[in-house]
Every structure is written in C-alpha cells, then in structure tokens.
CSV table of C-alpha atoms in Angstrom, one decimal:
chain,number,residue,atom,x,y,z
T,4,LEU,CA,-7.5,9.0,18.7
T,5,TYR,CA,-8.1,7.8,15.1
T,6,VAL,CA,-5.3,5.5,13.9
T,7,TRP,CA,-4.9,5.0,10.2
T,8,ASN,CA,-1.6,3.2,10.3
T,9,ASN,CA,-0.5,0.1,12.2
T,10,ALA,CA,1.9,0.3,15.1
T,11,ASP,CA,5.3,1.7,14.4
T,12,TRP,CA,7.1,-1.3,15.9
T,13,TYR,CA,5.3,-3.6,13.5
T,14,ARG,CA,5.9,-1.5,10.5
T,15,ASP,CA,9.6,-1.2,11.4
T,16,SER,CA,10.0,-4.9,11.9
T,17,GLN,CA,8.5,-5.6,8.5
T,18,LEU,CA,10.3,-3.0,6.5
T,19,ALA,CA,13.8,-2.5,7.9
T,20,THR,CA,15.0,-5.8,6.4
T,21,GLU,CA,13.3,-5.1,3.1
T,22,TYR,CA,14.9,-1.7,2.7
T,23,ALA,CA,18.3,-3.3,3.5
T,24,MET,CA,17.9,-5.8,0.7
T,25,PHE,CA,17.7,-2.8,-1.7
T,26,ASN,CA,20.5,-0.9,-0.1
T,27,GLN,CA,18.1,1.8,0.9
T,28,PRO,CA,18.2,3.6,4.2
T,29,TYR,CA,15.3,3.0,6.6
T,30,SER,CA,15.1,4.9,9.8
T,31,THR,CA,13.2,3.3,12.7
T,32,ARG,CA,12.9,6.5,14.7
T,33,PRO,CA,12.6,4.9,18.2
T,34,ILE,CA,11.4,8.2,19.7
T,35,ASN,CA,8.4,8.2,17.4
T,36,THR,CA,7.6,4.6,18.4
T,37,LEU,CA,7.8,5.6,22.1
T,38,MET,CA,5.6,8.7,21.6
T,39,ASN,CA,3.0,6.8,19.6
T,40,THR,CA,2.9,4.0,22.1
T,41,LEU,CA,2.5,6.4,25.0
T,42,SER,CA,-0.2,8.3,23.2
T,43,LEU,CA,-2.1,5.0,22.4
T,44,ARG,CA,-1.9,3.9,26.0
T,45,GLN,CA,-3.2,7.2,27.3
T,46,ALA,CA,-6.1,7.5,24.9
T,47,THR,CA,-9.5,6.6,26.2
T,48,GLN,CA,-10.7,5.3,22.8
T,49,VAL,CA,-8.6,4.2,19.8
T,50,ILE,CA,-10.3,3.8,16.4
T,51,ALA,CA,-8.4,1.7,13.9
T,52,CYS,CA,-9.2,1.5,10.1
T,53,SER,CA,-8.9,-2.2,9.8
T,54,PRO,CA,-8.7,-5.5,11.9
T,55,PHE,CA,-5.0,-5.6,11.0
T,56,VAL,CA,-4.3,-2.1,12.4
T,57,ARG,CA,-6.3,-2.9,15.5
T,58,ALA,CA,-4.3,-6.1,16.1
T,59,THR,CA,-1.0,-4.4,15.9
T,60,HIS,CA,-2.1,-1.8,18.5
T,61,VAL,CA,-3.6,-4.4,20.8
T,62,GLN,CA,-0.3,-6.2,20.8
T,63,ILE,CA,1.3,-3.2,22.4
T,64,ASP,CA,-0.4,-4.0,25.7
T,65,PRO,CA,-3.4,-6.4,25.3
T,66,GLY,CA,-4.9,-5.7,28.7
T,67,VAL,CA,-5.0,-2.0,28.1
T,68,MET,CA,-5.5,-1.8,24.4
T,69,GLU,CA,-8.1,-4.6,23.7
T,70,PRO,CA,-11.1,-3.0,25.4
T,71,LYS,CA,-10.5,0.5,24.0
T,72,THR,CA,-9.6,-0.2,20.4
T,73,VAL,CA,-12.4,-0.5,17.9
T,74,ILE,CA,-12.6,-0.6,14.1
T,75,ALA,CA,-14.1,2.0,11.8
T,76,PHE,CA,-13.5,1.0,8.1
T,77,TRP,CA,-12.6,3.8,5.7
T,78,GLY,CA,-15.4,4.4,3.3
T,79,VAL,CA,-15.4,4.7,-0.5
T,80,ASP,CA,-18.0,6.1,-2.8
T,81,SER,CA,-18.6,2.9,-4.8
T,82,SER,CA,-20.7,4.8,-7.4
T,83,LYS,CA,-17.4,6.3,-8.6
T,84,PHE,CA,-15.6,2.9,-9.0
T,85,VAL,CA,-17.8,1.1,-11.5
T,86,PRO,CA,-16.6,-0.9,-14.5
T,87,GLY,CA,-15.8,1.2,-17.5
T,88,THR,CA,-14.6,0.8,-21.0
T,89,LYS,CA,-11.4,-1.1,-21.0
T,90,ARG,CA,-8.6,-0.1,-23.2
T,91,ARG,CA,-6.2,-2.2,-25.1
T,92,PRO,CA,-3.8,-3.7,-24.3
T,93,PHE,CA,-4.6,-5.4,-21.0
T,94,THR,CA,-3.8,-2.8,-18.3
T,95,VAL,CA,-2.4,-3.5,-14.8
T,96,LEU,CA,-2.8,-0.6,-12.4
T,97,PHE,CA,-0.6,-0.1,-9.3
T,98,SER,CA,-0.9,2.8,-6.9
T,99,GLY,CA,1.5,3.6,-4.1
T,100,GLY,CA,3.8,6.3,-2.8
T,101,ASP,CA,6.6,4.2,-1.3
T,102,PRO,CA,7.7,1.7,-4.0
T,103,ILE,CA,9.5,-0.6,-1.5
T,104,ARG,CA,6.8,-0.7,1.1
T,105,LYS,CA,4.1,-1.2,-1.5
T,106,GLY,CA,6.0,-4.0,-3.3
T,107,LEU,CA,6.3,-2.4,-6.7
T,108,ASN,CA,9.6,-4.2,-7.4
T,109,TYR,CA,7.9,-7.6,-6.9
T,110,LEU,CA,5.1,-6.6,-9.3
T,111,VAL,CA,7.6,-5.5,-12.0
T,112,ASP,CA,9.6,-8.7,-11.5
T,113,ALA,CA,6.4,-10.8,-11.9
T,114,LEU,CA,5.4,-8.9,-15.0
T,115,VAL,CA,8.8,-9.3,-16.6
T,116,ARG,CA,8.6,-13.1,-16.0
T,117,LEU,CA,5.0,-13.1,-17.3
T,118,LYS,CA,5.8,-11.2,-20.5
T,119,ASP,CA,7.2,-14.1,-22.5
T,120,THR,CA,4.8,-16.7,-21.2
T,121,PRO,CA,3.0,-18.4,-24.1
T,122,GLY,CA,-0.6,-17.3,-24.3
T,123,VAL,CA,-0.2,-14.2,-22.3
T,124,PRO,CA,-1.5,-11.2,-24.2
T,125,ASP,CA,0.3,-7.9,-24.5
T,126,PHE,CA,-0.1,-5.8,-21.4
T,127,GLU,CA,1.1,-2.5,-19.9
T,128,LEU,CA,1.6,-1.3,-16.4
T,129,TRP,CA,0.2,2.0,-15.1
T,130,ILE,CA,1.8,3.4,-11.9
T,131,ILE,CA,0.1,6.0,-9.8
T,132,GLY,CA,2.3,7.6,-7.1
T,133,THR,CA,6.0,8.2,-6.7
T,134,LYS,CA,7.9,8.0,-10.0
T,135,VAL,CA,10.7,5.4,-9.9
T,136,GLY,CA,13.4,4.1,-12.2
T,137,LEU,CA,12.1,0.8,-13.7
T,138,GLY,CA,15.2,0.0,-15.7
T,139,ASN,CA,14.7,-1.7,-19.1
T,140,VAL,CA,11.4,-3.6,-18.8
T,141,PRO,CA,10.0,-5.5,-21.8
T,142,PHE,CA,6.5,-4.0,-21.6
T,143,LYS,CA,5.1,-0.5,-21.7
T,144,ALA,CA,5.0,1.2,-18.3
T,145,THR,CA,3.3,4.6,-17.8
T,146,GLN,CA,4.1,6.5,-14.6
T,147,PHE,CA,1.5,9.1,-13.8
T,148,GLY,CA,3.2,10.4,-10.7
T,149,MET,CA,0.9,11.8,-8.0
T,150,VAL,CA,-2.5,12.4,-9.4
T,151,PRO,CA,-5.5,14.2,-7.8
T,152,PHE,CA,-7.8,11.7,-6.1
T,153,SER,CA,-10.6,12.9,-8.4
T,154,ARG,CA,-8.8,11.3,-11.3
T,155,VAL,CA,-8.2,7.9,-9.7
T,156,PRO,CA,-11.7,6.5,-10.4
T,157,GLU,CA,-11.2,7.3,-14.1
T,158,LEU,CA,-7.9,5.3,-14.2
T,159,VAL,CA,-9.4,2.5,-12.2
T,160,ARG,CA,-12.4,2.2,-14.6
T,161,GLN,CA,-10.0,1.9,-17.6
T,162,ALA,CA,-7.7,-0.7,-16.0
T,163,HIS,CA,-8.3,-4.5,-16.3
T,164,ALA,CA,-6.6,-5.3,-13.0
T,165,ILE,CA,-5.5,-3.5,-9.9
T,166,VAL,CA,-2.6,-5.1,-8.2
T,167,ILE,CA,-1.7,-4.3,-4.5
T,168,PRO,CA,1.5,-6.3,-3.7
T,169,THR,CA,2.1,-4.3,-0.5
T,170,LEU,CA,4.4,-5.7,2.1
T,171,GLU,CA,3.1,-3.7,4.9
T,172,ASP,CA,-0.1,-1.6,4.9
T,173,GLY,CA,-2.8,-1.0,7.4
T,174,ILE,CA,-5.5,-0.9,4.8
T,175,ALA,CA,-4.6,-3.5,2.3
T,176,CYS,CA,-3.7,-6.0,5.0
T,177,ALA,CA,-7.2,-5.9,6.5
C-alpha cells in the first residue's frame, strides 16, 4: 500500500480549526478515517512518501505500523528545474490546490505587510492551482489556475522565490 498522504486523523486535527477560523466547512468523514486505518493495519507493507507521513501512520498503532512502514521519497527530474532567466519585478511563486490547507492566506497577508517596507523592491505573486478571491491587494497577483505539470518547470525557472506556507502536507512537511 503506497501512502502519499499523512493519516486522516492527523490531517483533520490540523485543519478543522483552521477552516472554522475562515468560516469554511470542513468535513472530517470519520468513516474514511476508520477505513484508512483498517487498511493500513491489514497491509503487509506500507510505503510512505516522507518521514512525516510515516510518523503519522506509525502513531496509529506503533507496534503494528513501525516495522512495516518504510519511506520512498517521490522523485523529481532535477534537470527540468534549473535556474532560468528571472523576470522583473521580483516574482514569488505559490502552488496549491487548497488555499486554506496550503496557507495561501498567510502568504498574502505577509506580502501585504511587506509591500510598504522601506527597501523592499516591487514584487508580484504568481499563484498556480485553485483560483481564489484575493480582495484588494497592493501588489500584482497573477492566478494561473490549474496548469499542466509540463508547464510548471518553466514557471519555476522564471520565479525568484517559491513559497510553501502549507499548514498540513505530507510532502512539504518532510
């Protein structure tokens, strides 16, 4: 059983409160947690994509999960993600499908505060993933929406910084 995400119980414990802060519904789906936990316990081998994901699954039942849960990191073709020609102004890149889970609101808030800081050059924010209402922000924000993975390396090469302010994520929290 290959596990790409952390345990449901952990994800739910991290996100339910966060969604409530933004008056957004968050369903914990207890039956999914039960089914996933039973599946993990019955598996003979569990492969997690990061130490963080492994740790959340081992916590389900350490005596059972510890010996059968291993890590196999996701790979990336690093030849596609090489420095490229940077554009102007300074470009901050964010990628994520769930803006609350991925912390987009915190990034936007930080950039709004940073905008009028003396010595900070002009910048813009590029967002890959779900399009969201940003309100009236004092900087240029370009929302690409969902893009084919083949286009991501090109956008990464052009950006000056990639920011991953995720609150809960099995990969970024490795």
